[in-house]
Amino acid sequence: MSEALNVKTIAEYVANGETPEILFWVGCAGSFDDRAKKITKAIVKILNHANVKFAVLGTEESCTGDPAKRAGNEFLFQMQAMNNITVLNGYEVKKIVTGCPHCFNTLKNEYPSLGGNYEVIHHTQLLQDLLNSGRIKIEGGDFKGKKITFHDPCYLGRANDVYEAPREVMINLDAELMEMKRSKANGLCCGAGGAQMFKEAEKGNKEINIERTEEALALNPDIISVGCPFCNTMMTDGVKHFNKEQTVKVLDVAELIAQAKDL
Amino acid sequence: MISSIVFIILFSAGAVWFAINVRKVRRNILLGKEIDRKDNPAQRLKIMTLVALGQKKMFERPIPAILHLFLYVAFVITQIELIEIVTDGAVGSHRMFRPYLGGFYTFIVSFIEILSVLAFIGTIAFLSRRNLLKVPRLVKSELNGWPKLDANFILLGELTLICFIFMMNGADEMLYNNGWSHAEEAKGTFGLAISSHLGPMLFGGLSEPSLHIIERIGWWGHIAMVLGFLNYLPYSKHFHILLAFPNVYFSNLLAKGKFTNLESVTNEVKLMFDANAVVPPSDGTPMRFGAKDVTDLSWKQLLDAYTCTECGRCTSACPANITGKLLSPRKIMMDTRDRLMEVGKNMDANKGEFKDDGKSLLGDYITAEELWACTSCNACVQECPVNIDPLSIIIDMRRFMVMEQSAAPTELNMMFTNIENNGAPWQFSQSDRLNWKNE
Ligand code: SF4
Ligand code: SF4
């Protein structure tokens, strides 16, 4: 299957005198984390299927600086941002889709004041576009009647007020979409944001991802869907904590669509 | 005559004292750094109307919202009656507006009376929520001591004030019933919605002098409570009844995920990339990255601190707090205010100059453990009914810890090193970034 992936770097496009429709910003998790790489591939499969002319930066991509900025290291963040902006502007990138809400937020909101102005969308928004414009079509399939609950990523939801795109995409699955009590603007964080992913939690009486997974599991879902590789890790760990990994899957919205299309 | 003079002196003293206090608060807030929040006035007015005037975010939780609405509307509408009380007090008249307004007067005052009863119910409910039901967010540890007292104090004050209103109106009604009124020669009734029934119930059968005394106690008690309340405000979380409006007006209008860009850092980074880069000259004062004390924060963050109602909606939505961590966004705001008031007092005691007291917001009030527990999830910002942003203060203090003190947790320092060396928060080489394609 992996041979079928058609991924070109922007350098390759330029070498052929072509311009891609959109740049796919893979992100650090999407590039290196074993679980997140599957999401990356799901996104690529969908893009390939919909014949989207997309490029990646490949080895020219570097961390957006999000975890550094949230941790208070503004220096490191701006160094990363300036380097990335030099690369992006060098290729005259206009439109970016990210596989991660943190990259999405940083590129969209925090790069402009440093000279990086792009139209930035999250992959669930791209999926919504592709579905709306008919470039991909889904007829029920695998997920018909399955119970799915969506966990809002903080950096997609509250941080950028994107609540509907992932939900509208999932409507196409003919599944039973269920909302947790704390959802959308009131959604509870998975515990990974603000650089928490990279450190032990402070002393408390519970892990945040356990609190959140508990809430999701209370709905007896078949699938907890997510839109962020970090949420994915946190919720997957949570499901394992409750020994539910056999019955409850944690899947990215892109993976749901790719599976529904049998890609 | 005498009473008019006493009234005018009392009232002026109350007003002047309030003005002095407000100036102090203003000075304290302006100790903060400049930040531009004057753009988009139309949008700002709209948000202020919806969120401050219209209490939009309060209605996320309907029960306290309705109870609060009783107090809020009663408070606002009662100000109309206050105009008459002040006029009566100053010129020695009695129910001055009644002859001019007639039926409309009866309507307005009746309306105030009904709202006062609702506010009474609301206040009792609020007292029970705090002291009997012990709603979790209202009994958290950061409220121990003065904040708890402050909240109860103001609620009891509210009850007292409402009692005064009904003493005043009820006794006055009885006086009128018996033909002893100052307002009218004849016998009659004011026809007010509540006191025309409550008056006879409470004060029926009392003698003329007793009724006069009760009426006067009610009247003077009412105005004394109002003046007292006004001057208590600047020391209390109840200042939000005034500051909520400017605070919401000056809200952040941008995406909540967008953190501020540190200009000072940008200049240094530009110079690192290009030694000939043109950067604005510094004004000579040594630059501090991030916030250590209240004076490193922006005036909006300080206004936030004075506006905080200590309602704890932020804390009850905070994932760190929910899971037992030390962090409470409400405490961040309360600490900021406490420290700012301490700095203000220090300045008052030293002829307007701040004398170093060896203390700071970071360390003496807010600890590193609290700051590092934040997931930057924005739940606190989303929840706050008066658009306060505790997260921005947390991030500014993290910036100080990281950039000025190099005091990040070890794991985060490792993450920084990885990003610096390999362009990823983990130890993977940048040249392997596209390996997933062939795996
Ligand atoms: S942003 Fe930080 S302080 Fe605010 S609710 Fe989230 S974790 Fe708590
Ligand atoms: S910051 Fe806002 S939500 Fe939190 S206690 Fe203060 S007023 Fe309430």
XYZ file of C-alpha atoms and ligand atoms in Angstrom:
718
model
C 0.000 0.000 0.000
C 2.755 2.412 0.965
C 4.204 2.302 -2.580
C 0.976 3.861 -3.730
C 1.592 7.038 -1.738
C 2.264 9.864 -4.086
C 4.181 12.501 -2.148
C 6.264 15.188 -3.793
C 8.322 17.844 -2.104
C 7.889 21.447 -3.057
C 11.476 21.411 -4.286
C 10.481 18.710 -6.767
C 7.543 20.783 -7.960
C 9.770 23.773 -8.477
C 12.343 21.665 -10.306
C 9.579 20.669 -12.761
C 8.441 24.260 -13.078
C 5.130 23.439 -11.383
C 3.235 25.005 -8.504
C 1.259 22.885 -6.061
C -2.326 23.762 -5.097
C -1.505 23.552 -1.448
C 1.341 22.801 0.911
C 0.769 19.985 3.396
C 2.492 20.927 6.656
C 3.089 17.504 8.203
C 4.357 18.626 11.610
C 6.783 16.952 13.999
C 4.331 14.404 15.372
C 3.086 13.585 11.887
C 6.664 13.068 10.723
C 8.131 11.123 13.613
C 5.511 9.678 15.944
C 4.566 6.146 14.880
C 0.888 6.593 15.614
C 0.715 10.042 14.048
C 2.470 8.870 10.889
C -0.616 6.771 10.189
C -2.700 9.936 10.269
C -0.264 11.618 7.911
C -0.612 8.729 5.509
C -4.393 8.797 5.766
C -4.341 12.472 4.823
C -2.021 11.771 1.902
C -4.231 8.940 0.668
C -7.237 11.226 0.679
C -5.320 13.987 -1.089
C -4.111 11.479 -3.690
C -7.603 10.094 -4.122
C -9.062 13.561 -4.624
C -6.266 14.415 -7.051
C -5.120 17.359 -4.995
C -1.784 18.687 -6.232
C -0.108 19.035 -2.888
C 3.499 19.347 -1.824
C 5.368 18.757 1.414
C 8.486 20.563 2.568
C 10.087 17.250 3.454
C 13.443 17.716 5.102
C 13.098 21.480 4.784
C 10.247 21.462 7.297
C 11.122 22.239 10.890
C 9.134 22.566 14.106
C 6.791 25.586 13.971
C 8.020 26.482 17.441
C 4.609 25.972 19.085
C 5.818 23.960 22.092
C 8.650 26.438 22.666
C 6.281 29.395 22.575
C 3.719 27.823 24.929
C 6.537 26.959 27.307
C 7.654 30.585 27.356
C 10.712 30.305 25.115
C 9.892 33.155 22.791
C 13.461 33.276 21.491
C 13.440 29.739 20.261
C 9.965 30.166 18.858
C 10.908 33.205 16.837
C 14.109 31.572 15.590
C 12.060 28.635 14.333
C 9.414 30.916 12.890
C 11.924 33.086 11.020
C 13.662 30.021 9.570
C 10.393 28.484 8.455
C 9.124 31.758 7.042
C 12.317 32.119 4.995
C 11.713 28.675 3.504
C 7.979 29.188 2.937
C 8.384 32.637 1.421
C 11.258 31.343 -0.700
C 8.828 28.892 -2.302
C 6.119 31.558 -2.483
C 3.716 29.357 -0.547
C 0.169 30.737 -0.500
C -1.958 28.063 1.090
C -1.121 25.533 3.791
C -3.012 22.601 5.261
C -1.747 21.177 8.540
C -2.237 17.777 10.099
C -2.083 19.256 13.581
C -4.070 22.031 15.272
C -0.959 23.361 16.989
C 0.871 23.886 13.698
C -2.399 25.288 12.316
C -2.740 27.842 15.091
C 0.880 28.903 15.049
C 1.175 29.257 11.268
C -2.187 30.976 11.001
C -2.011 33.354 13.933
C 1.562 33.801 15.018
C 3.530 33.832 11.779
C 1.917 36.889 10.159
C 3.467 39.413 12.543
C 6.866 37.893 11.755
C 6.395 38.179 8.008
C 4.698 34.877 7.172
C 1.294 35.454 5.584
C -0.488 32.366 4.289
C -3.960 31.004 4.080
C -3.821 28.219 6.649
C -6.430 25.511 7.165
C -6.663 22.456 9.364
C -6.999 19.097 7.634
C -10.602 18.708 8.779
C -11.397 21.970 6.991
C -9.736 20.671 3.849
C -11.767 17.467 4.107
C -14.888 19.564 4.443
C -13.937 21.512 1.298
C -13.214 18.346 -0.645
C -16.552 16.844 0.375
C -18.496 20.016 -0.335
C -16.949 20.453 -3.736
C -17.552 16.801 -4.565
C -13.873 15.952 -4.986
C -14.427 13.093 -2.579
C -17.672 11.288 -1.993
C -18.579 8.962 0.816
C -21.474 6.584 1.094
C -21.851 5.293 4.619
C -19.875 2.085 4.544
C -17.785 0.835 7.423
C -19.089 3.214 10.015
C -22.822 2.918 9.440
C -24.529 2.963 12.831
C -21.246 3.116 14.757
C -21.187 5.365 17.789
C -18.611 8.111 17.431
C -17.821 10.943 19.806
C -15.518 13.783 18.814
C -13.005 15.283 21.198
C -12.400 18.954 20.311
C -8.733 19.897 20.191
C -8.236 23.135 22.173
C -6.147 24.704 19.430
C -8.743 24.025 16.761
C -11.811 24.723 18.896
C -11.526 27.432 21.498
C -8.290 28.822 20.106
C -9.680 29.292 16.599
C -13.421 28.714 16.884
C -13.470 25.799 14.450
C -16.102 23.415 15.781
C -18.194 22.465 12.780
C -15.673 21.309 10.166
C -14.813 17.982 11.821
C -18.446 17.328 12.678
C -19.711 18.104 9.196
C -17.100 15.803 7.738
C -18.178 12.963 10.024
C -21.863 13.391 9.196
C -21.001 11.728 5.877
C -20.133 8.527 7.722
C -23.770 7.680 8.525
C -22.607 7.023 12.052
C -24.263 8.002 15.284
C -22.423 11.133 16.417
C -22.604 11.712 20.142
C -21.491 14.757 22.083
C -19.734 14.609 25.394
C -21.119 16.848 28.114
C -18.082 19.077 27.783
C -17.831 19.687 24.053
C -17.148 22.446 21.558
C -16.392 25.696 23.410
C -16.747 23.850 26.711
C -14.571 20.942 25.658
C -12.054 19.624 28.140
C -8.387 19.600 27.186
C -6.720 16.179 26.713
C -3.825 17.368 28.849
C -1.130 17.639 26.175
C -1.242 21.326 25.265
C 0.960 24.138 26.493
C 4.063 21.922 26.200
C 2.636 19.472 28.771
C 3.209 16.718 26.201
C 6.912 17.014 26.845
C 6.975 16.895 30.631
C 5.538 15.063 33.601
C 2.331 16.595 34.921
C 2.443 18.573 38.148
C 1.328 16.856 41.329
C -2.435 16.292 41.423
C -4.964 13.564 42.038
C -5.620 12.466 38.462
C -4.197 12.706 34.978
C -6.110 15.032 32.681
C -6.332 12.467 29.880
C -7.932 9.987 32.306
C -10.554 12.554 33.268
C -11.290 13.198 29.617
C -11.289 9.574 28.490
C -13.629 8.702 31.327
C -16.069 11.271 30.021
C -15.834 9.878 26.488
C -16.186 6.257 27.616
C -19.302 7.094 29.602
C -21.067 7.397 26.228
C -20.087 3.816 25.310
C -18.702 4.866 21.942
C -17.200 2.559 19.345
C -14.832 5.286 18.302
C -13.377 8.376 19.931
C -12.491 10.628 17.034
C -9.837 13.301 17.296
C -8.249 15.942 15.106
C -4.845 16.276 16.697
C -1.931 13.831 16.998
C -1.337 14.847 20.618
C -4.973 14.367 21.613
C -4.698 11.034 19.824
C -1.818 9.937 22.056
C -3.533 11.149 25.206
C -6.887 9.544 24.440
C -5.267 6.300 23.276
C -3.365 6.114 26.557
C -6.590 6.860 28.397
C -8.463 4.071 26.642
C -5.621 1.661 27.463
C -5.752 2.762 31.081
C -9.344 1.551 31.210
C -8.456 -1.637 29.265
C -10.884 -0.725 26.546
C -8.539 -0.777 23.562
C -10.230 -3.871 22.138
C -13.646 -2.254 21.934
C -12.973 1.474 21.607
C -10.783 2.874 18.855
C -9.201 6.293 18.880
C -9.060 7.560 15.303
C -8.342 10.823 13.574
C -11.118 12.269 11.418
C -8.827 11.790 8.416
C -8.416 8.112 9.265
C -12.192 7.708 9.438
C -12.593 9.183 5.983
C -9.724 7.159 4.540
C -11.197 3.970 6.014
C -14.685 4.777 4.807
C -13.244 5.152 1.324
C -11.257 1.950 1.760
C -8.065 3.825 0.954
C -32.603 72.267 57.164
C -30.105 70.625 59.505
C -30.779 67.293 57.902
C -30.204 68.772 54.448
C -26.801 70.067 55.544
C -25.880 66.760 57.155
C -26.980 64.996 54.019
C -25.013 67.246 51.685
C -21.863 66.882 53.797
C -22.199 63.106 54.007
C -22.990 62.713 50.372
C -20.127 64.933 49.206
C -17.673 63.202 51.512
C -18.788 59.854 50.142
C -18.469 61.006 46.556
C -15.050 62.635 47.046
C -13.657 59.647 48.904
C -14.863 57.398 46.111
C -13.261 59.638 43.488
C -9.935 59.533 45.341
C -10.050 55.761 45.480
C -10.960 55.451 41.842
C -7.990 57.640 40.910
C -5.724 55.341 42.873
C -7.084 52.298 41.097
C -6.613 54.068 37.778
C -3.044 54.954 38.647
C -2.350 51.363 39.659
C -3.791 50.004 36.448
C -1.744 52.433 34.403
C 1.426 51.053 35.984
C 0.963 48.350 33.364
C 2.675 48.326 30.010
C 1.096 49.897 26.964
C -1.022 47.717 24.693
C -3.326 48.889 21.936
C -6.965 48.016 22.486
C -8.603 50.990 20.806
C -9.171 49.466 17.382
C -12.603 48.437 16.094
C -14.772 50.560 18.401
C -17.981 49.323 16.780
C -17.146 45.686 17.423
C -16.011 46.529 20.952
C -19.259 48.317 21.726
C -21.167 45.340 20.448
C -19.240 42.918 22.651
C -19.689 45.222 25.630
C -23.426 45.362 25.031
C -23.727 41.606 24.717
C -21.313 40.408 27.362
C -21.297 43.148 30.004
C -24.720 44.744 29.673
C -26.482 41.652 28.324
C -24.641 39.148 30.578
C -24.391 36.791 27.613
C -21.740 34.487 29.001
C -23.460 34.256 32.378
C -26.288 32.344 30.741
C -24.032 29.390 30.056
C -25.096 28.483 33.602
C -28.774 29.459 33.800
C -29.487 29.146 37.526
C -26.817 31.497 38.871
C -27.407 33.675 35.801
C -31.052 34.256 36.696
C -30.300 34.822 40.366
C -27.548 37.230 39.397
C -29.864 38.946 36.953
C -32.281 39.755 39.800
C -29.527 41.514 41.707
C -28.131 43.166 38.621
C -31.414 44.569 37.328
C -32.527 45.576 40.815
C -29.228 47.372 41.268
C -29.474 49.244 37.986
C -33.153 50.195 38.349
C -32.771 51.270 41.970
C -30.424 53.983 40.744
C -33.528 55.764 39.431
C -35.000 55.914 42.911
C -31.650 57.091 44.182
C -32.005 60.245 42.110
C -35.106 61.103 44.108
C -33.508 60.191 47.403
C -30.559 62.451 46.681
C -32.822 65.314 45.613
C -35.050 64.883 48.668
C -32.005 64.742 50.890
C -30.446 67.853 49.448
C -33.530 70.113 49.370
C -35.456 68.561 52.249
C -38.439 67.527 50.152
C -40.343 64.246 50.480
C -41.009 62.068 47.473
C -40.350 65.053 45.302
C -41.089 63.377 41.978
C -44.421 61.864 42.943
C -46.685 64.826 42.196
C -45.059 65.315 38.802
C -45.004 61.697 37.699
C -48.287 60.460 39.154
C -49.160 56.962 37.972
C -45.769 56.539 36.343
C -44.160 57.130 39.732
C -46.239 54.373 41.269
C -45.278 52.119 38.402
C -41.516 52.763 38.659
C -41.338 52.460 42.427
C -43.514 49.341 42.337
C -41.183 47.903 39.751
C -38.236 48.640 42.020
C -40.040 46.999 44.915
C -40.741 43.836 42.960
C -37.141 43.683 41.800
C -36.018 44.222 45.368
C -38.013 41.202 46.476
C -36.477 39.154 43.665
C -33.036 40.450 44.618
C -33.775 39.462 48.219
C -34.568 35.935 47.088
C -31.479 35.915 44.874
C -29.301 37.066 47.736
C -30.599 34.398 50.080
C -29.981 31.816 47.363
C -26.449 33.123 46.857
C -25.744 33.003 50.576
C -26.956 29.406 50.697
C -24.911 28.428 47.663
C -21.818 29.722 49.389
C -22.453 28.717 52.966
C -24.893 25.808 53.005
C -24.789 24.068 49.637
C -21.073 24.813 49.345
C -20.999 24.864 45.538
C -17.442 23.627 44.846
C -16.211 26.650 42.931
C -17.399 28.940 45.727
C -15.529 27.213 48.539
C -12.093 26.593 46.998
C -9.055 27.280 49.114
C -8.062 30.555 47.428
C -11.274 32.044 48.842
C -10.347 31.355 52.456
C -10.163 34.429 54.642
C -10.930 37.846 53.230
C -12.424 36.826 49.843
C -15.026 34.648 51.557
C -15.797 37.385 54.054
C -15.996 39.947 51.268
C -18.546 37.874 49.365
C -20.750 37.257 52.398
C -20.371 40.792 53.611
C -21.709 42.242 50.404
C -24.610 39.791 50.311
C -25.587 40.644 53.869
C -25.246 44.312 52.943
C -27.621 43.726 50.061
C -30.169 42.158 52.416
C -29.844 45.075 54.821
C -30.290 47.564 52.026
C -33.469 45.868 50.850
C -34.791 45.845 54.432
C -34.144 49.575 54.620
C -36.056 50.126 51.389
C -39.098 48.333 52.772
C -38.828 50.041 56.160
C -38.854 53.332 54.328
C -41.690 52.556 51.950
C -43.701 50.471 54.414
C -43.656 53.019 57.213
C -44.343 55.803 54.757
C -47.357 53.904 53.511
C -48.702 53.595 57.062
C -48.141 57.286 57.670
C -50.113 58.078 54.551
C -52.847 55.599 55.503
C -53.281 57.442 58.779
C -53.088 60.938 57.309
C -49.709 61.650 58.948
C -47.660 61.782 55.779
C -45.229 64.544 54.879
C -46.088 64.089 51.276
C -49.828 64.534 51.382
C -52.335 66.203 53.610
C -55.062 63.652 53.145
C -55.275 59.997 53.982
C -54.556 57.554 51.218
C -52.228 54.942 49.813
C -49.159 55.166 47.621
C -50.454 52.054 45.966
C -46.986 50.505 45.719
C -46.904 46.883 44.664
C -45.263 45.459 47.764
C -45.255 48.038 50.537
C -48.963 48.833 50.347
C -49.430 45.280 51.649
C -46.212 44.844 53.583
C -46.567 48.197 55.406
C -49.810 47.347 57.215
C -48.528 43.819 57.917
C -45.339 44.990 59.571
C -46.144 48.387 60.969
C -49.952 48.475 61.321
C -51.013 49.926 64.667
C -47.759 51.763 65.381
C -47.903 55.318 66.640
C -47.073 58.317 64.483
C -43.686 58.993 66.114
C -42.629 55.363 65.810
C -43.610 55.317 62.159
C -41.665 58.507 61.525
C -38.593 57.058 63.171
C -38.833 53.820 61.199
C -39.316 55.743 57.969
C -36.287 57.917 58.685
C -34.130 54.934 59.672
C -35.102 53.333 56.391
C -34.344 56.450 54.413
C -31.014 57.281 56.051
C -30.065 53.645 56.221
C -30.660 53.301 52.509
C -28.493 56.221 51.500
C -25.820 55.324 54.049
C -25.646 51.799 52.632
C -25.348 53.181 49.128
C -22.503 55.505 50.069
C -20.844 52.796 52.108
C -21.157 50.312 49.257
C -19.719 52.803 46.802
C -16.661 53.295 48.943
C -16.296 49.654 49.711
C -16.197 48.781 46.017
C -12.547 49.621 45.298
C -11.489 47.208 48.050
C -13.728 44.416 46.893
C -14.371 41.992 44.073
C -17.631 43.893 43.690
C -15.778 46.534 41.779
C -16.710 44.390 38.800
C -20.104 46.075 38.664
C -18.318 49.110 37.234
C -15.156 47.680 35.704
C -16.910 44.900 33.810
C -17.902 47.436 31.185
C -14.481 48.870 30.261
C -12.911 45.462 30.755
C -15.187 43.807 28.235
C -14.869 46.786 25.899
C -11.092 46.345 25.820
C -11.309 42.547 25.329
C -8.947 40.705 23.049
C -10.701 40.554 19.689
C -8.214 38.204 18.033
C -8.167 34.414 17.986
C -7.661 33.064 21.494
C -4.878 30.841 20.237
C -2.763 33.778 19.138
C -0.252 34.605 21.820
C 1.422 37.997 21.845
C 4.526 38.495 19.820
C 7.409 39.811 21.921
C 8.741 42.737 19.903
C 11.901 42.911 21.993
C 12.698 39.320 21.073
C 11.918 39.949 17.407
C 14.506 42.705 17.317
C 17.185 40.485 18.828
C 16.330 37.582 16.558
C 16.463 39.869 13.514
C 19.917 41.028 14.562
C 21.019 37.420 14.948
C 19.892 36.632 11.414
C 21.318 39.792 9.958
C 23.711 42.009 11.879
C 22.685 44.939 9.676
C 18.971 44.593 10.296
C 17.204 47.841 11.065
C 15.523 47.635 14.446
C 13.936 50.436 16.411
C 16.429 51.865 18.917
C 15.859 50.881 22.520
C 15.121 53.682 24.966
C 17.988 52.690 27.213
C 15.976 50.981 29.932
C 17.145 47.425 30.372
C 14.682 45.117 28.664
C 12.938 42.432 30.658
C 11.526 39.424 28.867
C 8.250 38.243 30.271
C 6.691 39.180 33.583
C 8.106 38.920 37.070
C 5.966 41.499 38.775
C 2.707 43.330 38.123
C 4.488 46.242 36.467
C 5.714 43.884 33.732
C 2.128 43.106 32.780
C -0.018 45.216 30.449
C -2.632 47.662 31.747
C -5.294 45.344 30.363
C -3.999 42.439 32.426
C -4.102 44.706 35.487
C -7.603 45.896 34.621
C -8.524 42.204 34.351
C -7.264 41.697 37.892
C -9.385 44.518 39.306
C -12.416 43.303 37.358
C -12.294 39.688 38.509
C -15.518 38.755 40.287
C -13.874 35.752 41.960
C -16.719 33.644 40.626
C -14.408 30.718 39.863
C -16.009 29.768 36.563
C -12.504 29.707 35.104
C -11.165 27.442 37.813
C -14.083 25.042 37.593
C -13.332 24.559 33.876
C -9.553 24.370 34.254
C -8.291 20.862 33.438
C -5.331 21.307 35.767
C -7.503 22.356 38.677
C -10.114 19.682 37.994
C -7.406 17.041 38.309
C -6.112 18.367 41.599
C -3.177 20.492 40.511
C -2.267 23.627 42.389
C -3.094 25.906 39.460
C -6.281 27.944 39.691
C -6.769 30.679 37.101
C -8.941 32.578 39.573
C -6.064 32.597 42.033
C -3.787 33.975 39.306
C -6.140 36.944 38.973
C -6.614 37.398 42.722
C -2.868 37.273 43.306
C -2.271 39.818 40.576
C -4.755 42.169 42.152
C -3.435 41.639 45.682
C 0.102 42.321 44.574
C -0.964 45.372 42.574
C -2.776 46.778 45.602
C 0.325 46.128 47.672
C 2.451 48.011 45.152
C -0.099 50.831 45.195
C -0.002 51.080 48.989
C 3.768 51.074 48.867
C 3.637 54.034 46.474
C 1.133 55.877 48.648
C 3.429 55.466 51.624
C 6.465 56.676 49.691
C 5.223 59.844 48.037
C 4.163 58.142 44.859
C 7.467 56.341 44.266
C 7.636 52.576 44.526
C 10.241 51.520 47.078
C 11.649 48.070 46.448
C 10.098 45.668 48.943
C 12.019 42.645 47.766
C 8.813 40.946 46.706
C 7.303 40.104 43.363
C 4.202 38.520 41.885
C 6.287 35.560 40.732
C 7.501 33.641 43.732
C 5.811 35.535 46.552
C 2.303 35.151 45.180
C 2.340 32.768 42.236
C 4.628 29.752 42.256
C 6.370 27.995 39.394
C 4.416 24.829 40.182
C 1.151 26.600 39.416
C 2.454 28.122 36.207
C 3.864 24.890 34.795
C 0.569 23.041 35.285
C -1.233 25.071 32.623
C -2.097 23.340 29.336
C -2.844 26.686 27.641
C -6.264 25.261 26.772
C -8.090 28.614 26.975
C -10.976 27.135 28.969
C -10.546 29.845 31.591
C -10.649 32.586 28.965
C -13.707 31.052 27.355
C -15.548 30.741 30.660
C -14.934 34.164 32.121
C -18.178 36.151 32.121
C -16.263 39.438 31.977
C -13.667 38.414 29.381
C -10.650 38.135 31.620
C -7.559 36.377 30.226
C -5.674 34.533 32.993
C -3.717 32.538 30.402
C -1.839 35.568 29.102
C -0.462 36.240 32.579
C 0.600 32.614 32.960
C 2.459 32.723 29.646
C 4.136 36.044 30.432
C 5.423 34.605 33.689
C 6.608 31.433 31.978
C 8.522 33.679 29.615
C 10.277 35.303 32.530
C 11.121 31.967 34.110
C 12.497 30.589 30.852
C 14.197 33.593 29.302
C 15.394 35.493 32.376
C 15.872 32.752 34.945
C 16.541 29.731 32.731
C 14.269 27.951 35.152
C 12.252 25.646 32.918
C 11.625 22.058 34.070
C 14.437 19.777 32.871
C 12.271 17.928 30.377
C 11.296 21.196 28.752
C 14.936 22.209 28.485
C 15.536 18.932 26.681
C 12.657 19.716 24.369
C 14.163 23.155 23.664
C 17.531 21.628 22.871
C 15.935 19.154 20.491
C 14.084 21.872 18.620
C 17.244 23.942 18.453
C 19.382 21.091 17.168
C 17.026 18.951 15.077
C 14.001 21.117 14.460
C 11.694 18.781 16.369
C 10.820 18.478 20.049
C 12.158 14.915 20.061
C 15.540 13.530 19.222
C 14.936 12.823 15.564
C 17.071 14.205 12.825
C 15.588 16.736 10.450
C 16.963 14.728 7.541
C 14.636 11.871 8.523
C 11.536 14.013 8.310
C 10.202 12.454 5.155
C 10.990 8.852 6.057
C 7.318 8.102 6.792
C 6.663 8.256 3.082
C 8.480 4.974 2.461
C 7.717 3.139 5.688
S -5.482 27.811 29.971
Fe -4.335 27.029 31.739
S -5.222 28.063 33.498
Fe -6.643 28.340 31.818
S -8.085 26.662 32.055
Fe -6.509 25.923 30.646
S -5.004 24.907 31.956
Fe -6.302 26.130 33.313
S -11.222 35.357 35.979
Fe -13.327 35.534 35.280
S -14.144 33.444 35.507
Fe -12.311 33.552 36.725
S -13.002 34.107 38.768
Fe -12.439 36.005 37.757
S -14.342 36.707 36.854
Fe -14.686 34.562 37.374
